[in-house]
Amino acid sequence: MEVQHANPKASAGCGCGSLRAFPAPPAPGQQGPGQAPGQGLGPGFGPGPGFGPGPFPPLPGPGPGPGPGPFPPFPGPGPGPFPPFPGQRFVTVFINGGRQFPWLTRSFNIPHRFGLTVRQALAATGAVQFGLGGQIVSVGGLYTGPGSNIRTIVRLNGRVIPPGFLNTPVQPGSFISLELSRFF
């Protein structure tokens, strides 16, 4: 096989001092390495009528026609899902550590499902832990429960939600914020 140099002054770039080399294209009527007679480089290339056969064997089907033939039905719901999910709605949970706990400041997108509550959305972050009485006892590993001097304020779309109302359902697109502050 003959080697064709694209630019005699262009080095291979690896430090060995050699030139970049490209295989020369086959002459008309000859086949390239690894090609069977009549095979081109893919659709749109190579000898033969129309698009040419390409590098793949023909698919089973009714023969020449408008498409490659009937495909067997796919055995499952598909390879996905791939984010972002079409039509999927989210609830944003924003944990605000403020100046006193800046390492806790973070935002989460929680997939909405029917009946999702403020409590469930907070718990879905993995950063908020609840005690047996239903109160927030930990945020990002920081103890906020009884006896601590850390106050938590939960807001749903800007409105304060008292601790007894954390089972309030949320709508898709809702914004929940959890603010932390230390009191003395």
PDB file of C-alpha atoms in Angstrom:
ATOM      1  CA  MET A   1       0.000   0.000   0.000  1.00  0.00           C
ATOM      2  CA  GLU A   2       1.366   3.376  -0.983  1.00  0.00           C
ATOM      3  CA  VAL A   3       1.649   6.112   1.677  1.00  0.00           C
ATOM      4  CA  GLN A   4       0.653   9.649   0.783  1.00  0.00           C
ATOM      5  CA  HIS A   5       2.017  12.578   2.783  1.00  0.00           C
ATOM      6  CA  ALA A   6      -0.534  15.331   3.337  1.00  0.00           C
ATOM      7  CA  ASN A   7       2.004  18.019   4.145  1.00  0.00           C
ATOM      8  CA  PRO A   8       5.708  17.181   4.029  1.00  0.00           C
ATOM      9  CA  LYS A   9       6.478  19.856   6.666  1.00  0.00           C
ATOM     10  CA  ALA A  10       3.878  18.599   9.206  1.00  0.00           C
ATOM     11  CA  SER A  11       5.331  16.360  11.879  1.00  0.00           C
ATOM     12  CA  ALA A  12       3.475  13.542  13.576  1.00  0.00           C
ATOM     13  CA  GLY A  13       3.477  15.605  16.783  1.00  0.00           C
ATOM     14  CA  CYS A  14       4.756  12.761  18.968  1.00  0.00           C
ATOM     15  CA  GLY A  15       8.359  13.933  19.155  1.00  0.00           C
ATOM     16  CA  CYS A  16       9.762  11.128  16.996  1.00  0.00           C
ATOM     17  CA  GLY A  17      10.508  13.436  14.049  1.00  0.00           C
ATOM     18  CA  SER A  18       8.463  11.456  11.538  1.00  0.00           C
ATOM     19  CA  LEU A  19       5.907  12.961   9.207  1.00  0.00           C
ATOM     20  CA  ARG A  20       2.163  12.437   9.322  1.00  0.00           C
ATOM     21  CA  ALA A  21       1.208   9.723   6.864  1.00  0.00           C
ATOM     22  CA  PHE A  22      -2.174   8.788   5.413  1.00  0.00           C
ATOM     23  CA  PRO A  23      -2.947   5.732   3.291  1.00  0.00           C
ATOM     24  CA  ALA A  24      -3.507   6.623  -0.345  1.00  0.00           C
ATOM     25  CA  PRO A  25      -7.091   6.120  -1.538  1.00  0.00           C
ATOM     26  CA  PRO A  26      -7.602   3.100  -3.821  1.00  0.00           C
ATOM     27  CA  ALA A  27      -7.497   3.832  -7.518  1.00  0.00           C
ATOM     28  CA  PRO A  28     -10.820   3.634  -9.380  1.00  0.00           C
ATOM     29  CA  GLY A  29     -11.746   0.001  -9.971  1.00  0.00           C
ATOM     30  CA  GLN A  30      -9.551  -1.241  -7.100  1.00  0.00           C
ATOM     31  CA  GLN A  31     -10.718  -2.213  -3.648  1.00  0.00           C
ATOM     32  CA  GLY A  32      -9.225  -0.893  -0.461  1.00  0.00           C
ATOM     33  CA  PRO A  33      -7.904  -3.043   2.381  1.00  0.00           C
ATOM     34  CA  GLY A  34     -10.620  -4.967   4.232  1.00  0.00           C
ATOM     35  CA  GLN A  35     -13.271  -4.346   1.588  1.00  0.00           C
ATOM     36  CA  ALA A  36     -15.124  -7.002  -0.335  1.00  0.00           C
ATOM     37  CA  PRO A  37     -15.767  -6.383  -4.012  1.00  0.00           C
ATOM     38  CA  GLY A  38     -18.552  -3.845  -4.501  1.00  0.00           C
ATOM     39  CA  GLN A  39     -18.456  -2.508  -0.949  1.00  0.00           C
ATOM     40  CA  GLY A  40     -18.092   1.197  -0.580  1.00  0.00           C
ATOM     41  CA  LEU A  41     -17.363   3.247   2.518  1.00  0.00           C
ATOM     42  CA  GLY A  42     -21.011   3.495   3.574  1.00  0.00           C
ATOM     43  CA  PRO A  43     -24.173   5.179   2.354  1.00  0.00           C
ATOM     44  CA  GLY A  44     -23.424   7.698  -0.359  1.00  0.00           C
ATOM     45  CA  PHE A  45     -20.004   6.301  -1.231  1.00  0.00           C
ATOM     46  CA  GLY A  46     -18.596   3.440  -3.254  1.00  0.00           C
ATOM     47  CA  PRO A  47     -19.483   1.809  -6.508  1.00  0.00           C
ATOM     48  CA  GLY A  48     -22.906   0.549  -7.407  1.00  0.00           C
ATOM     49  CA  PRO A  49     -26.288   2.057  -8.149  1.00  0.00           C
ATOM     50  CA  GLY A  50     -27.762   4.625  -5.816  1.00  0.00           C
ATOM     51  CA  PHE A  51     -26.170   4.749  -2.387  1.00  0.00           C
ATOM     52  CA  GLY A  52     -24.166   1.532  -2.688  1.00  0.00           C
ATOM     53  CA  PRO A  53     -24.271  -1.321  -0.256  1.00  0.00           C
ATOM     54  CA  GLY A  54     -22.062   0.198   2.465  1.00  0.00           C
ATOM     55  CA  PRO A  55     -19.878  -1.708   4.930  1.00  0.00           C
ATOM     56  CA  PHE A  56     -22.670  -3.712   6.606  1.00  0.00           C
ATOM     57  CA  PRO A  57     -24.396  -6.862   5.372  1.00  0.00           C
ATOM     58  CA  PRO A  58     -27.910  -6.357   4.035  1.00  0.00           C
ATOM     59  CA  LEU A  59     -30.736  -6.514   6.577  1.00  0.00           C
ATOM     60  CA  PRO A  60     -33.379  -9.213   6.269  1.00  0.00           C
ATOM     61  CA  GLY A  61     -36.511  -7.924   4.681  1.00  0.00           C
ATOM     62  CA  PRO A  62     -38.622  -7.791   1.567  1.00  0.00           C
ATOM     63  CA  GLY A  63     -35.697  -6.789  -0.642  1.00  0.00           C
ATOM     64  CA  PRO A  64     -35.061  -3.510  -2.387  1.00  0.00           C
ATOM     65  CA  GLY A  65     -37.613  -0.922  -1.434  1.00  0.00           C
ATOM     66  CA  PRO A  66     -38.134   2.301   0.498  1.00  0.00           C
ATOM     67  CA  GLY A  67     -36.423   1.043   3.659  1.00  0.00           C
ATOM     68  CA  PRO A  68     -34.228  -1.690   5.073  1.00  0.00           C
ATOM     69  CA  GLY A  69     -37.185  -3.969   5.818  1.00  0.00           C
ATOM     70  CA  PRO A  70     -39.384  -4.820   8.778  1.00  0.00           C
ATOM     71  CA  PHE A  71     -37.740  -4.653  12.180  1.00  0.00           C
ATOM     72  CA  PRO A  72     -38.664  -7.036  14.987  1.00  0.00           C
ATOM     73  CA  PRO A  73     -40.592  -5.346  17.810  1.00  0.00           C
ATOM     74  CA  PHE A  74     -38.389  -3.990  20.585  1.00  0.00           C
ATOM     75  CA  PRO A  75     -38.747  -6.271  23.635  1.00  0.00           C
ATOM     76  CA  GLY A  76     -38.985  -3.557  26.280  1.00  0.00           C
ATOM     77  CA  PRO A  77     -39.949   0.010  27.090  1.00  0.00           C
ATOM     78  CA  GLY A  78     -36.667   1.333  25.706  1.00  0.00           C
ATOM     79  CA  PRO A  79     -33.123   1.970  26.779  1.00  0.00           C
ATOM     80  CA  GLY A  80     -33.912   5.188  28.718  1.00  0.00           C
ATOM     81  CA  PRO A  81     -34.963   7.120  30.604  1.00  0.00           C
ATOM     82  CA  PHE A  82     -32.407   9.816  29.983  1.00  0.00           C
ATOM     83  CA  PRO A  83     -32.543  13.108  31.872  1.00  0.00           C
ATOM     84  CA  PRO A  84     -34.072  15.580  31.420  1.00  0.00           C
ATOM     85  CA  PHE A  85     -37.215  13.554  31.074  1.00  0.00           C
ATOM     86  CA  PRO A  86     -39.739  14.957  28.619  1.00  0.00           C
ATOM     87  CA  GLY A  87     -42.724  16.206  30.556  1.00  0.00           C
ATOM     88  CA  GLN A  88     -41.027  15.479  33.907  1.00  0.00           C
ATOM     89  CA  ARG A  89     -41.689  18.210  36.440  1.00  0.00           C
ATOM     90  CA  PHE A  90     -39.519  19.029  39.407  1.00  0.00           C
ATOM     91  CA  VAL A  91     -39.673  20.618  42.841  1.00  0.00           C
ATOM     92  CA  THR A  92     -36.655  22.725  43.792  1.00  0.00           C
ATOM     93  CA  VAL A  93     -35.358  22.358  47.345  1.00  0.00           C
ATOM     94  CA  PHE A  94     -32.851  24.991  48.408  1.00  0.00           C
ATOM     95  CA  ILE A  95     -30.954  24.558  51.653  1.00  0.00           C
ATOM     96  CA  ASN A  96     -29.606  27.933  52.771  1.00  0.00           C
ATOM     97  CA  GLY A  97     -26.870  27.683  55.381  1.00  0.00           C
ATOM     98  CA  GLY A  98     -26.363  31.424  55.338  1.00  0.00           C
ATOM     99  CA  ARG A  99     -23.168  33.021  56.650  1.00  0.00           C
ATOM    100  CA  GLN A 100     -23.056  30.695  59.647  1.00  0.00           C
ATOM    101  CA  PHE A 101     -23.224  27.378  57.711  1.00  0.00           C
ATOM    102  CA  PRO A 102     -22.174  28.179  54.123  1.00  0.00           C
ATOM    103  CA  TRP A 103     -20.999  24.608  53.441  1.00  0.00           C
ATOM    104  CA  LEU A 104     -24.608  23.454  53.740  1.00  0.00           C
ATOM    105  CA  THR A 105     -25.938  25.793  51.037  1.00  0.00           C
ATOM    106  CA  ARG A 106     -27.073  23.700  48.122  1.00  0.00           C
ATOM    107  CA  SER A 107     -29.930  23.310  45.652  1.00  0.00           C
ATOM    108  CA  PHE A 108     -31.702  20.057  44.712  1.00  0.00           C
ATOM    109  CA  ASN A 109     -34.130  19.208  41.901  1.00  0.00           C
ATOM    110  CA  ILE A 110     -36.552  16.579  43.169  1.00  0.00           C
ATOM    111  CA  PRO A 111     -38.749  14.791  40.606  1.00  0.00           C
ATOM    112  CA  HIS A 112     -42.385  15.566  41.352  1.00  0.00           C
ATOM    113  CA  ARG A 113     -44.869  12.771  41.811  1.00  0.00           C
ATOM    114  CA  PHE A 114     -48.515  12.945  42.701  1.00  0.00           C
ATOM    115  CA  GLY A 115     -49.013  13.510  46.440  1.00  0.00           C
ATOM    116  CA  LEU A 116     -45.439  14.654  47.147  1.00  0.00           C
ATOM    117  CA  THR A 117     -45.280  16.608  50.417  1.00  0.00           C
ATOM    118  CA  VAL A 118     -42.853  19.213  51.738  1.00  0.00           C
ATOM    119  CA  ARG A 119     -41.484  16.607  54.200  1.00  0.00           C
ATOM    120  CA  GLN A 120     -40.948  14.016  51.450  1.00  0.00           C
ATOM    121  CA  ALA A 121     -39.223  16.545  49.178  1.00  0.00           C
ATOM    122  CA  LEU A 122     -36.876  17.581  52.005  1.00  0.00           C
ATOM    123  CA  ALA A 123     -36.135  13.947  52.844  1.00  0.00           C
ATOM    124  CA  ALA A 124     -35.509  13.136  49.162  1.00  0.00           C
ATOM    125  CA  THR A 125     -32.466  15.436  49.216  1.00  0.00           C
ATOM    126  CA  GLY A 126     -30.710  12.985  51.536  1.00  0.00           C
ATOM    127  CA  ALA A 127     -29.436  15.970  53.532  1.00  0.00           C
ATOM    128  CA  VAL A 128     -32.470  16.466  55.797  1.00  0.00           C
ATOM    129  CA  GLN A 129     -33.225  13.952  58.570  1.00  0.00           C
ATOM    130  CA  PHE A 130     -36.413  13.819  60.610  1.00  0.00           C
ATOM    131  CA  GLY A 131     -36.896  12.614  64.193  1.00  0.00           C
ATOM    132  CA  LEU A 132     -39.608  10.335  65.538  1.00  0.00           C
ATOM    133  CA  GLY A 133     -41.837  13.322  66.258  1.00  0.00           C
ATOM    134  CA  GLY A 134     -41.551  14.504  62.659  1.00  0.00           C
ATOM    135  CA  GLN A 135     -39.314  17.497  63.386  1.00  0.00           C
ATOM    136  CA  ILE A 136     -36.115  18.232  61.472  1.00  0.00           C
ATOM    137  CA  VAL A 137     -33.234  16.932  63.592  1.00  0.00           C
ATOM    138  CA  SER A 138     -30.315  17.128  61.167  1.00  0.00           C
ATOM    139  CA  VAL A 139     -29.334  19.002  58.006  1.00  0.00           C
ATOM    140  CA  GLY A 140     -26.214  17.851  56.202  1.00  0.00           C
ATOM    141  CA  GLY A 141     -25.030  16.089  59.343  1.00  0.00           C
ATOM    142  CA  LEU A 142     -25.498  19.196  61.511  1.00  0.00           C
ATOM    143  CA  TYR A 143     -27.730  18.489  64.519  1.00  0.00           C
ATOM    144  CA  THR A 144     -30.691  20.879  64.585  1.00  0.00           C
ATOM    145  CA  GLY A 145     -33.003  19.011  66.946  1.00  0.00           C
ATOM    146  CA  PRO A 146     -34.068  19.714  70.532  1.00  0.00           C
ATOM    147  CA  GLY A 147     -31.309  21.223  72.652  1.00  0.00           C
ATOM    148  CA  SER A 148     -29.396  22.703  69.719  1.00  0.00           C
ATOM    149  CA  ASN A 149     -29.126  26.433  69.185  1.00  0.00           C
ATOM    150  CA  ILE A 150     -29.875  26.114  65.468  1.00  0.00           C
ATOM    151  CA  ARG A 151     -33.199  27.256  64.093  1.00  0.00           C
ATOM    152  CA  THR A 152     -34.702  25.911  60.862  1.00  0.00           C
ATOM    153  CA  ILE A 153     -37.261  27.824  58.848  1.00  0.00           C
ATOM    154  CA  VAL A 154     -39.071  26.047  55.997  1.00  0.00           C
ATOM    155  CA  ARG A 155     -40.718  28.067  53.252  1.00  0.00           C
ATOM    156  CA  LEU A 156     -42.943  26.870  50.414  1.00  0.00           C
ATOM    157  CA  ASN A 157     -42.979  29.329  47.517  1.00  0.00           C
ATOM    158  CA  GLY A 158     -41.847  32.077  49.914  1.00  0.00           C
ATOM    159  CA  ARG A 159     -44.403  31.393  52.674  1.00  0.00           C
ATOM    160  CA  VAL A 160     -43.272  30.096  56.049  1.00  0.00           C
ATOM    161  CA  ILE A 161     -44.486  26.552  56.748  1.00  0.00           C
ATOM    162  CA  PRO A 162     -44.831  25.764  60.464  1.00  0.00           C
ATOM    163  CA  PRO A 163     -43.329  22.417  61.580  1.00  0.00           C
ATOM    164  CA  GLY A 164     -46.797  20.919  61.965  1.00  0.00           C
ATOM    165  CA  PHE A 165     -47.609  21.543  58.286  1.00  0.00           C
ATOM    166  CA  LEU A 166     -44.691  19.726  56.640  1.00  0.00           C
ATOM    167  CA  ASN A 167     -47.172  17.214  55.203  1.00  0.00           C
ATOM    168  CA  THR A 168     -48.541  19.928  52.924  1.00  0.00           C
ATOM    169  CA  PRO A 169     -48.628  18.637  49.328  1.00  0.00           C
ATOM    170  CA  VAL A 170     -46.521  20.456  46.734  1.00  0.00           C
ATOM    171  CA  GLN A 171     -47.205  21.161  43.078  1.00  0.00           C
ATOM    172  CA  PRO A 172     -44.766  20.697  40.201  1.00  0.00           C
ATOM    173  CA  GLY A 173     -42.500  23.729  39.938  1.00  0.00           C
ATOM    174  CA  SER A 174     -42.770  24.551  43.662  1.00  0.00           C
ATOM    175  CA  PHE A 175     -39.804  26.065  45.506  1.00  0.00           C
ATOM    176  CA  ILE A 176     -39.000  24.856  49.013  1.00  0.00           C
ATOM    177  CA  SER A 177     -36.321  26.584  51.033  1.00  0.00           C
ATOM    178  CA  LEU A 178     -34.833  25.460  54.329  1.00  0.00           C
ATOM    179  CA  GLU A 179     -32.989  28.260  56.121  1.00  0.00           C
ATOM    180  CA  LEU A 180     -30.586  27.607  58.951  1.00  0.00           C
ATOM    181  CA  SER A 181     -29.554  30.147  61.577  1.00  0.00           C
ATOM    182  CA  ARG A 182     -27.928  30.045  64.994  1.00  0.00           C
ATOM    183  CA  PHE A 183     -29.595  31.849  67.859  1.00  0.00           C
ATOM    184  CA  PHE A 184     -28.001  32.740  71.171  1.00  0.00           C
TER     185      PHE A 184
END
